[in-house]
Coordinates of C-alpha atoms and ligand atoms in Angstrom, one line a residue:
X1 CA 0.0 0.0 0.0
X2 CA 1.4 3.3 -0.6
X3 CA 2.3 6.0 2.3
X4 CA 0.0 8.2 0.9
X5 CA -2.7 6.3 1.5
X6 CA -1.6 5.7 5.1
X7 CA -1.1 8.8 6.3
X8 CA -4.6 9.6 4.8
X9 CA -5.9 7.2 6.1
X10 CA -4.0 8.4 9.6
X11 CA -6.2 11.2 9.2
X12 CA -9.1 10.0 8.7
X13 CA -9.0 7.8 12.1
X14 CA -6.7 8.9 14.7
X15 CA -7.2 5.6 16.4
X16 CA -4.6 4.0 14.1
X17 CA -1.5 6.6 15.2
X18 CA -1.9 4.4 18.8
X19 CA -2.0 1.5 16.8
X20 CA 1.0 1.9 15.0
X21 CA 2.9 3.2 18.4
X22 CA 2.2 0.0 19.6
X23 CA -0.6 1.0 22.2
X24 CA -3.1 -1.2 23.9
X25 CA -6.3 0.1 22.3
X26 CA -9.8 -0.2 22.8
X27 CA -12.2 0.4 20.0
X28 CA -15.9 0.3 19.9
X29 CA -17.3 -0.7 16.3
X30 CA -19.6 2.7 14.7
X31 CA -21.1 -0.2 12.3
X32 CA -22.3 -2.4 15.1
X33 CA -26.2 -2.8 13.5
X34 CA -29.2 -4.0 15.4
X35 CA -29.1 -8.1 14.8
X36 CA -32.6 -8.3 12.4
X37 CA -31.1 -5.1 10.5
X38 CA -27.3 -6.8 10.3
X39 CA -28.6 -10.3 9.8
X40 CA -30.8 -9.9 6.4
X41 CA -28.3 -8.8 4.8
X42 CA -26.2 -11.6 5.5
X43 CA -25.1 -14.2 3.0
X44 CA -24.7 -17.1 5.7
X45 CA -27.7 -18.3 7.9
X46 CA -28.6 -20.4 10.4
X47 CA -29.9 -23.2 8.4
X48 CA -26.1 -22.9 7.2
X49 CA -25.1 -23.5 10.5
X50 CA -27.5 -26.0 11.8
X51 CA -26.4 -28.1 8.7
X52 CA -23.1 -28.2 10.0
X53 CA -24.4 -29.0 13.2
X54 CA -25.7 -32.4 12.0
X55 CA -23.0 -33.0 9.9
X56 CA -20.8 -33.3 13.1
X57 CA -23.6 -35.1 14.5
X58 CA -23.8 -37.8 11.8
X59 CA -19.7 -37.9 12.3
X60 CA -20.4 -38.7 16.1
X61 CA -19.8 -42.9 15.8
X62 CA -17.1 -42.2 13.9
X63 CA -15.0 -40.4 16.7
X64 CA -16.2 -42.4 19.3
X65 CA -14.0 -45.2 17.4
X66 CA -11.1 -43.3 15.9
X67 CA -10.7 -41.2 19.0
X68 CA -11.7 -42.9 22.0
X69 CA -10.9 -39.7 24.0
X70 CA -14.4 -38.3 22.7
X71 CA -16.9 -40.9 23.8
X72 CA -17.7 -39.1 27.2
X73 CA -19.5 -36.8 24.9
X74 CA -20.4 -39.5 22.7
X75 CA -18.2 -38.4 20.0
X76 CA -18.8 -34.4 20.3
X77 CA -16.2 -32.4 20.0
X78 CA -16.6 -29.5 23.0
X79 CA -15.3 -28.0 25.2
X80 CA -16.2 -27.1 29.3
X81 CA -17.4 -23.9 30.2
X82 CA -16.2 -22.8 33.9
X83 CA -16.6 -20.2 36.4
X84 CA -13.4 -18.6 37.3
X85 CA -14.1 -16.3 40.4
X86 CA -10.7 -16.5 41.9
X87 CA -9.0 -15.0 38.6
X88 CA -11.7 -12.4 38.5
X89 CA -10.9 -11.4 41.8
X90 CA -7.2 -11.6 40.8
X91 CA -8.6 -9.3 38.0
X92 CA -10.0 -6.8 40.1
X93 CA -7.1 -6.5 42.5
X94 CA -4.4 -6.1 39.8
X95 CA -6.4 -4.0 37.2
X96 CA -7.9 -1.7 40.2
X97 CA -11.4 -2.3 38.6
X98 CA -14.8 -4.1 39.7
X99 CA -15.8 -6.5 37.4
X100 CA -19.6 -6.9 37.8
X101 CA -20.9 -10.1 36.5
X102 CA -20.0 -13.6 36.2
X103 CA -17.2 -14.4 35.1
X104 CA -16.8 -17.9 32.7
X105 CA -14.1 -19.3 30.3
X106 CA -14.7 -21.6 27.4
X107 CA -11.9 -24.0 27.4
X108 CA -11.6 -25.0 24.0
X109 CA -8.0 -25.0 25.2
X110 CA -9.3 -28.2 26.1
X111 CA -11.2 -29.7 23.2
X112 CA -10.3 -33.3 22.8
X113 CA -8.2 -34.1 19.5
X114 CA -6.2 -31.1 18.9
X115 CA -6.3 -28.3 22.0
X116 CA -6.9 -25.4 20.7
X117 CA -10.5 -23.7 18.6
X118 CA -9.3 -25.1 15.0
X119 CA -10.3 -28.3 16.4
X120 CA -14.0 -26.7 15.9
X121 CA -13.4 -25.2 12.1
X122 CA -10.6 -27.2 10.6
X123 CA -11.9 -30.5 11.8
X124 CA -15.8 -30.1 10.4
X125 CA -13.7 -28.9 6.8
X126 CA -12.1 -31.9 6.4
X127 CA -14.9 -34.2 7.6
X128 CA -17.3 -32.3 4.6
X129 CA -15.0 -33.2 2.5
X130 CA -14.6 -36.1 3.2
X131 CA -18.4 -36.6 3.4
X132 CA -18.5 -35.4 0.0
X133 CA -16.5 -37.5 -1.5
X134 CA -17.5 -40.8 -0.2
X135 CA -21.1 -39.4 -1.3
X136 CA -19.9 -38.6 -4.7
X137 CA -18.5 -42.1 -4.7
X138 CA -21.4 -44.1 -3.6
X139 CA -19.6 -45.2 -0.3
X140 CA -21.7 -43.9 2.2
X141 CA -25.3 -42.6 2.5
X142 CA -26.8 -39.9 4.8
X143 CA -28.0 -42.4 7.2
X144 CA -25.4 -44.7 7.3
X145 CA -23.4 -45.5 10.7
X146 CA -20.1 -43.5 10.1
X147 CA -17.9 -45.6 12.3
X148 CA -17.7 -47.5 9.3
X149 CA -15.4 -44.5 8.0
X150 CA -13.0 -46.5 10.1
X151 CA -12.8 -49.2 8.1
X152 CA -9.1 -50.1 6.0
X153 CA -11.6 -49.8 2.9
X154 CA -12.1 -46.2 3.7
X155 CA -8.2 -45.2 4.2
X156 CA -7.3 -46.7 1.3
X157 CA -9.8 -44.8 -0.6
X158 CA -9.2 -41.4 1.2
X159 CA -5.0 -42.4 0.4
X160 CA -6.0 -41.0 -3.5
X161 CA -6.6 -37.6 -2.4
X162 CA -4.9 -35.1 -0.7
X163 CA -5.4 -32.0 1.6
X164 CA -2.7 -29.2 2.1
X165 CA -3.5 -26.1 4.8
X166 CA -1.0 -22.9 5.7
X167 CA -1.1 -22.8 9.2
X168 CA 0.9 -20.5 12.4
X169 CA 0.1 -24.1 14.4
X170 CA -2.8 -25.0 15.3
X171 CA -4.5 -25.3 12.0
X172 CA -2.1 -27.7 10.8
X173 CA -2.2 -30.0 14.1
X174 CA -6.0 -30.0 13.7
X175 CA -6.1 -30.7 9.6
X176 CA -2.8 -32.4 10.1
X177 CA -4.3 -35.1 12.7
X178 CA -7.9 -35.7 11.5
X179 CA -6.8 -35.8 8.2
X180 CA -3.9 -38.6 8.4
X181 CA -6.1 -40.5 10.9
X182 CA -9.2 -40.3 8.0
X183 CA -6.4 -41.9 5.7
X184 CA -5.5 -38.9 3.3
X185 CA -2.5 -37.6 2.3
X186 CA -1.9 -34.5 4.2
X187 CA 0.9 -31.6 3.9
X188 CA 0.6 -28.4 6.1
X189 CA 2.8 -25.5 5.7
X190 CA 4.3 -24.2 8.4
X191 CA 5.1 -20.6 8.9
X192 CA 8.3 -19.5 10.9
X193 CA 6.4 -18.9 14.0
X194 CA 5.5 -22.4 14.6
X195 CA 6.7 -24.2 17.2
X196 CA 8.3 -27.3 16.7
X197 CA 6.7 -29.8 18.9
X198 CA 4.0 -28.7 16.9
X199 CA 6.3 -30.1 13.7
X200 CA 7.0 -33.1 15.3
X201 CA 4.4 -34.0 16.4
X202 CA 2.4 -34.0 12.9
X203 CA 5.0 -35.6 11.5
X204 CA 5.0 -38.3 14.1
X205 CA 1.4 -39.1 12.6
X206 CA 2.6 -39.6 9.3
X207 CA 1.5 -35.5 7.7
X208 CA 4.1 -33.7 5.9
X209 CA 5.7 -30.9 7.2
X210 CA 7.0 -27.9 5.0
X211 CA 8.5 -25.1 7.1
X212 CA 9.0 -21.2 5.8
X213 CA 10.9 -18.3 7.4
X214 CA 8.3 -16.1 6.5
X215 CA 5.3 -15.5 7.9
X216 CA 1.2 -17.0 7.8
X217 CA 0.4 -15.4 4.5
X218 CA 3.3 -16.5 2.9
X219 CA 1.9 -20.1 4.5
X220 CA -1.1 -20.1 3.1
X221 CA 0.3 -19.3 -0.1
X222 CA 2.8 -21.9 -0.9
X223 CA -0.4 -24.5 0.6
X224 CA -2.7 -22.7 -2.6
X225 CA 0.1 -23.3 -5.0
X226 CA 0.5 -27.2 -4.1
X227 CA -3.4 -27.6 -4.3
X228 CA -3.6 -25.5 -7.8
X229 CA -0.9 -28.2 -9.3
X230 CA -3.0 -31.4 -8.0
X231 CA -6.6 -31.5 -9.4
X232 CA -6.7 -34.4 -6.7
X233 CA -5.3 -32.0 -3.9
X234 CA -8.1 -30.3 -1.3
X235 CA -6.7 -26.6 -0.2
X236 CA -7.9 -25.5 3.0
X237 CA -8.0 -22.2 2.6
X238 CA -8.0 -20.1 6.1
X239 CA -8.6 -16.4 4.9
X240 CA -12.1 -17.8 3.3
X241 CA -13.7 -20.3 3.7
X242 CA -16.7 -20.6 4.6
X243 CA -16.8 -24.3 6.0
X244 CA -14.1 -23.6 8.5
X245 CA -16.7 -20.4 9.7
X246 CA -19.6 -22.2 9.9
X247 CA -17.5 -25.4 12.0
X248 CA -16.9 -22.3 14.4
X249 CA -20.2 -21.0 14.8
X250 CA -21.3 -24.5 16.0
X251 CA -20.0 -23.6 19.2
X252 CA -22.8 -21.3 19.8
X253 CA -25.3 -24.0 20.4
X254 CA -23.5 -25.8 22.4
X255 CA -22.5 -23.2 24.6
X256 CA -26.7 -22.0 24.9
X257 CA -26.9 -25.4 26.6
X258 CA -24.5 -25.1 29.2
X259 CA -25.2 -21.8 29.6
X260 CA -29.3 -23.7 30.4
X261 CA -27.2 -26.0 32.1
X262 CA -26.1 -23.8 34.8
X263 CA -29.2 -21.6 34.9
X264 CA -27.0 -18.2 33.4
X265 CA -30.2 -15.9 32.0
X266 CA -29.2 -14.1 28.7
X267 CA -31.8 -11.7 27.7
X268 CA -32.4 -8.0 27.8
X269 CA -31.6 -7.9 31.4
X270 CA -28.9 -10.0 31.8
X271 CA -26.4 -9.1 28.9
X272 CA -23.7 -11.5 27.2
X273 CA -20.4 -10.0 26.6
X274 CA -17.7 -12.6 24.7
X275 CA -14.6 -12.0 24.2
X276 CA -12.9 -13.9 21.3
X277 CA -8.9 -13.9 20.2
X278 CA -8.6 -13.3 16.8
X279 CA -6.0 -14.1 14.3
X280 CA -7.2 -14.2 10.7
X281 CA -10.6 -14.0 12.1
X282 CA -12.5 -17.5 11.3
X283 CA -12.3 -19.1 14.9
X284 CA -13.8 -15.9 16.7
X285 CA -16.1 -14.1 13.4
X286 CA -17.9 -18.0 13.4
X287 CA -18.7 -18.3 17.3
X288 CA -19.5 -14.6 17.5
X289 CA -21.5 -14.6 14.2
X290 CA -23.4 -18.3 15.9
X291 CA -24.0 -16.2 18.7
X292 CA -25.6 -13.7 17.2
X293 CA -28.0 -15.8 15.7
X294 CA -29.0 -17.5 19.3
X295 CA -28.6 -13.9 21.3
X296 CA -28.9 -12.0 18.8
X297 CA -29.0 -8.1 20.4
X298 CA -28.1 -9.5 24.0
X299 CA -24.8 -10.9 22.7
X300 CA -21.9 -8.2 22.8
X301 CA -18.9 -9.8 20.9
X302 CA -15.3 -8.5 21.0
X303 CA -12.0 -9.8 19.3
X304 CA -8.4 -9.1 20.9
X305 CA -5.3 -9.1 18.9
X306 CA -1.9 -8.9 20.3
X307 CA -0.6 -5.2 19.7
X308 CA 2.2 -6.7 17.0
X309 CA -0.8 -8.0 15.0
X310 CA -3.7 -6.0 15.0
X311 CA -5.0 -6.9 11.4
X312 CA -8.7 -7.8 11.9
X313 CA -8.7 -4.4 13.7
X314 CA -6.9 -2.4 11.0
X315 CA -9.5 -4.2 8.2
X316 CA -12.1 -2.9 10.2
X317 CA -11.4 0.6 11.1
X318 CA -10.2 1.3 7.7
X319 CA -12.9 -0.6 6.0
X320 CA -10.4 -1.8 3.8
X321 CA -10.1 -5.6 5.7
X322 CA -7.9 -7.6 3.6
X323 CA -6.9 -4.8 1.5
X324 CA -4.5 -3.8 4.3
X325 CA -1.9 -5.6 6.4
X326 CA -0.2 -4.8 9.4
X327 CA 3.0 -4.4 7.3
X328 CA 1.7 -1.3 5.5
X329 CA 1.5 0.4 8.6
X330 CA 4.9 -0.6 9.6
X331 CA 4.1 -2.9 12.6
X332 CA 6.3 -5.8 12.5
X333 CA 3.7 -9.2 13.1
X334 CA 5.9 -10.3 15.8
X335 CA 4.5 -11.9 18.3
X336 CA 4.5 -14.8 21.4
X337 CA 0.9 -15.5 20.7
X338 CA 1.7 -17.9 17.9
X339 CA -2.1 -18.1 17.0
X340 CA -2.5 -15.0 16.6
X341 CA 0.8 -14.0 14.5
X342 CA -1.5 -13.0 11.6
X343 CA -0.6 -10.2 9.5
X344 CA -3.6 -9.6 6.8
X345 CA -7.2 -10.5 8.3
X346 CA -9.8 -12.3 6.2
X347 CA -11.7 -10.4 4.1
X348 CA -14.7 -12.8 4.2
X349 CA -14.3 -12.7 7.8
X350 CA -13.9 -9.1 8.2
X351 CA -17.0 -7.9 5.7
X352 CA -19.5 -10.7 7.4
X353 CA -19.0 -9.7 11.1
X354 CA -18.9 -6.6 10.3
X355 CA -22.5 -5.7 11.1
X356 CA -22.1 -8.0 14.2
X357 CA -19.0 -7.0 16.2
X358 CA -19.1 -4.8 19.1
X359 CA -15.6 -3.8 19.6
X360 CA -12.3 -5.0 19.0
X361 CA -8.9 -4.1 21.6
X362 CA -5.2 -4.7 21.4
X363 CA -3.1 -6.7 24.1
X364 CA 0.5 -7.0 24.4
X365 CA 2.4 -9.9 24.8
X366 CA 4.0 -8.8 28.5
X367 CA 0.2 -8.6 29.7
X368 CA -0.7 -12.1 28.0
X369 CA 2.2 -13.5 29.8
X370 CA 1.2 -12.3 33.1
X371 CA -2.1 -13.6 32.7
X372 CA -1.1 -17.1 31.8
X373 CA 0.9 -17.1 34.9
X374 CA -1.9 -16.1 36.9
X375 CA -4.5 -18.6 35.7
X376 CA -2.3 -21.1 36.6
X377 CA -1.9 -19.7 40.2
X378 CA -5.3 -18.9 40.7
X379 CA -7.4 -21.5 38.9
X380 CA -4.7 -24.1 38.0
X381 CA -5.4 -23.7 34.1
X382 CA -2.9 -23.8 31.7
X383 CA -3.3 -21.9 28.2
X384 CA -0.8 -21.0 25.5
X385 CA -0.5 -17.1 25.7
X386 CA -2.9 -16.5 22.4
X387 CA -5.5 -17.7 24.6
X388 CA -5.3 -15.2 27.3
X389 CA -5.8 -12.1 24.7
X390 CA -9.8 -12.4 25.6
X391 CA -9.1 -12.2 29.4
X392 CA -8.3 -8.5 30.0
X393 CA -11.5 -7.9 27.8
X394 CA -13.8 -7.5 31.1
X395 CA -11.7 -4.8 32.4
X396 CA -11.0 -3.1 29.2
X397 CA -14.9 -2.7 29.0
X398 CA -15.6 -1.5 32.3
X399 CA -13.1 0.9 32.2
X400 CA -12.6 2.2 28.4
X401 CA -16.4 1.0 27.5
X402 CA -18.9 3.3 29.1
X403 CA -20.0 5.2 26.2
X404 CA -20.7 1.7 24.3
X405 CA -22.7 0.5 27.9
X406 CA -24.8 3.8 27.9
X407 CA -25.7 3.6 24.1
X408 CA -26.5 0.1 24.6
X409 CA -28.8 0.9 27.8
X410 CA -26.5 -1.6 29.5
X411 CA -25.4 0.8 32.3
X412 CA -27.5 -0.6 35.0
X413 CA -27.6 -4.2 33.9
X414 CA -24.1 -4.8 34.4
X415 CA -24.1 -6.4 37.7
X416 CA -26.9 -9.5 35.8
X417 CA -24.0 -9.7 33.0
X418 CA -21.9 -12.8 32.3
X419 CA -18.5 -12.1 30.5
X420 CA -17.0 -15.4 28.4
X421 CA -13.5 -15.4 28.2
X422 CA -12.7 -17.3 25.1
X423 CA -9.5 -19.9 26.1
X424 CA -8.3 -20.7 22.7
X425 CA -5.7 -22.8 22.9
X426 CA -2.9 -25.1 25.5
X427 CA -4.2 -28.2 26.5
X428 CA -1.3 -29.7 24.0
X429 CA 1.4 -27.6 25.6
X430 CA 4.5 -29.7 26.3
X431 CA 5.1 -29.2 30.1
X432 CA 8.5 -27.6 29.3
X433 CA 7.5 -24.9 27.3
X434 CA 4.4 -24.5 29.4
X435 CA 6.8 -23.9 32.1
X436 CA 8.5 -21.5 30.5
X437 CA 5.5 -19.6 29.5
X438 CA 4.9 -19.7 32.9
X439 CA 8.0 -18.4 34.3
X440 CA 8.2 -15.8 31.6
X441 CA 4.8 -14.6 32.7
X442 CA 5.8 -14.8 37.0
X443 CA 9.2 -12.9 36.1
X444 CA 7.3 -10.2 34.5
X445 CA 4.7 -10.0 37.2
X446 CA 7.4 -9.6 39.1
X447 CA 9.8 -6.6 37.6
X448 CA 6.7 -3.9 38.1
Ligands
PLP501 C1 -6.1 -19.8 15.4 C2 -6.1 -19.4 16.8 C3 -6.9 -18.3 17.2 C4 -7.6 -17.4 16.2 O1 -8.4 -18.0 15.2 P1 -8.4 -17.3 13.8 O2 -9.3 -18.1 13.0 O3 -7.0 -17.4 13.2 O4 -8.8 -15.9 13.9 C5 -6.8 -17.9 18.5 N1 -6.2 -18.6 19.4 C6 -5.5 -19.7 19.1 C7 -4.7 -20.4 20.2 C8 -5.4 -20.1 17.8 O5 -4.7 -21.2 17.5

């Protein structure tokens, strides 16, 4: 993009000056719609979503077998949701601000198979693909019992085609694994950030590695390439698909019943407020745009990016989404949160939440640290640092948010709220490098 343009758009949105210092920022979103108004102009819908919804659902018998660890749920892939009151308090005391509500995370750091929120999106793309093409190939109808998918018969006829996927990580452990396992050939492309037990460990299940020293885009790109060469070759394509999205905005369902579960209201009175890390923006645009369809108006979603890689929040303010990158505003994409290391949002993403998403805030890496310490001190939970991005969101609110509360009418309702912290990622940590994390995060408590 050329300067010009920049410092134009500079101008036009002072916001972006503290971005490009490398400020923690909190931004409220002026094209926020009402749901009904946002919604019909939407191209995805909620039959959309519900159809991915029972294509997981058919899938069921078929985890229950391959991955054994799934069968408490009876081969559903989710996540708990918990109550974390001594980290809110830890919250309050550090942050010097009262957090009214309940406070909740979603551990999807904790979804069986792969750790981490692509185990939502990237799983559900390969499994309709693979749908489809034992479908197309008379192998399987609607109704029969997938477990059979686990037959050698099915392996060797998945071994003719092959998927590739750019990943920072955890995209490429979660293609990477239910791919190989389904019996296809699988190649994920690694981006320098990616951590190598991450490497080995794909390669351990038989999915081939490539590794670059540049960055996610350049990922994805190399992944698009291999697929264009191979008619036989499926390309799971991050910045836009679709599938991945609507994997994600299964979630939304599933947490409405725990939220029955554990009698937590959400309607005009008692507000939800989410708060979603965001790297290329699939994983958090499809749970907040599911929620919207369940909550609709009473659902406030926010992203967090780490203040290296802020591009969803560039895409938006500048209404240019993946016309911009970080890059172009000289910010350098470096970052600890791995998950996150994302340099140009998705423009799919970014153009379809659009009418949806409250707000969007920045997070640096230091505070991420500290807060991956603490959640182990106070609530013995262990999360890789993207996943602590949506835990400062409560407090960014409370403090920097009152104009958004008092347009919404939610001034008076906050103490009936319930704030989601959305745990991305960690369960598949090795307890090394979780220690490190750890340390890193106590020492830095510790200098101020
Ligand atoms: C991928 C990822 C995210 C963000 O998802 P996007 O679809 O890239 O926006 C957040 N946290 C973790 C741990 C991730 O792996």
């Amino acid at each position: 993009m050329e300067s010009i343009t920049i410092s134009r758009l500079q101008q036009e949105h002072p916001i972006i000056g503290r971005i490009t210092m490398l400020d923690e920022v909190f931004w409220v979103n002026p094209k926020l719609e009402h749901f009904e108004k946002g919604n019909s102009n939407s191209k995805l819908t909620k039959a959309d979503i519900v159809d991915a919804e029972n294509r997981l659902i058919r899938f069921a018998p078929y985890f229950v077998k391959a991955f054994p660890e799934t069968a408490k749920l009876n081969g559903i892939i989710e996540s708990p949701l918990v109550e974390i009151d001594s980290m809110k308090h830890y919250l309050e005391r550090t942050y010097e601000q009262e957090l009214l509500g309940n406070l909740l995370l979603k551990c999807d750091s904790h979804l069986p198979i792969s750790g981490s929120i692509k185990a939502r999106g990237g799983i559900y793309e390969v499994l309709k693909h693979a749908e489809h093409l034992a479908l197309e190939n008379n192998l399987l109808t609607l109704d029969s019992d997938y477990s059979i998918l686990e037959d050698e018969a099915f392996q060797k006829f998945f071994s003719k085609f092959s998927i590739a996927v750019g990943s920072t990580g955890n995209l490429g452990l979660s293609i990477g694994i239910i791919s190989a396992k389904l019996g296809f050939n699988v190649t994920v492309h690694m981006s320098a950030d990616a951590k190598e037990w991450k490497k080995e460990l794909l390669r351990s299940k038989g999915v081939s590695v490539i590794e670059y020293k540049e960055d996610y885009s350049k990922a994805v790109e190399e992944g698009r390439k291999q697929a264009e060469r191979d008619p036989n070759c499926y390309f799971i394509d991050d910045e836009n698909s679709k599938d991945l999205f609507l994997g994600y905005a299964v979630a939304a369902s599933r947490l409405k019943s725990q939220l029955d579960e554990k009698r937590i209201r959400v309607d005009e009175d008692h507000p939800l407020f989410v708060y979603l890390p965001c790297g290329v923006g699939g994983g958090p645009g499809g749970v907040a745009f599911g929620l919207k369809q369940l909550f609709k108006d009473n659902v406030h979603c926010f992203f967090a990016e780490p203040t290296h890689s802020p591009c969803m929040l560039l895409g938006l303010v500048t209404g240019l989404h993946d016309r911009v990158s970080v890059q172009d505003f000289g910010i350098d994409n470096r970052t600890a949160a791995d998950g996150l290391a994302v340099g140009r949002p998705s423009g799919f993403v970014g153009k379809t939440i659009e009418p949806f998403l409250s707000g969007s805030y920045t997070i640096s890496d230091s505070q991420m640290y500290k807060m991956l310490s603490a959640l182990i001190d106070e609530e013995l939970i262990r999360l890789e640092p993207s996943a602590l991005a949506g835990m400062i969101g409560p407090v960014n609110l409370l403090k920097e948010g009152s104009t958004y509360l008092q347009n919404m009418g939610l001034k008076d309702k906050m103490k009936n709220a319930t704030h989601i912290v959305w745990a991305t990622g960690g369960s598949m940590v090795p307890q090394e490098e979780m220690n490190r994390f750890y340390n890193k995060g106590r020492e830095l408590t510790l200098e101020n």
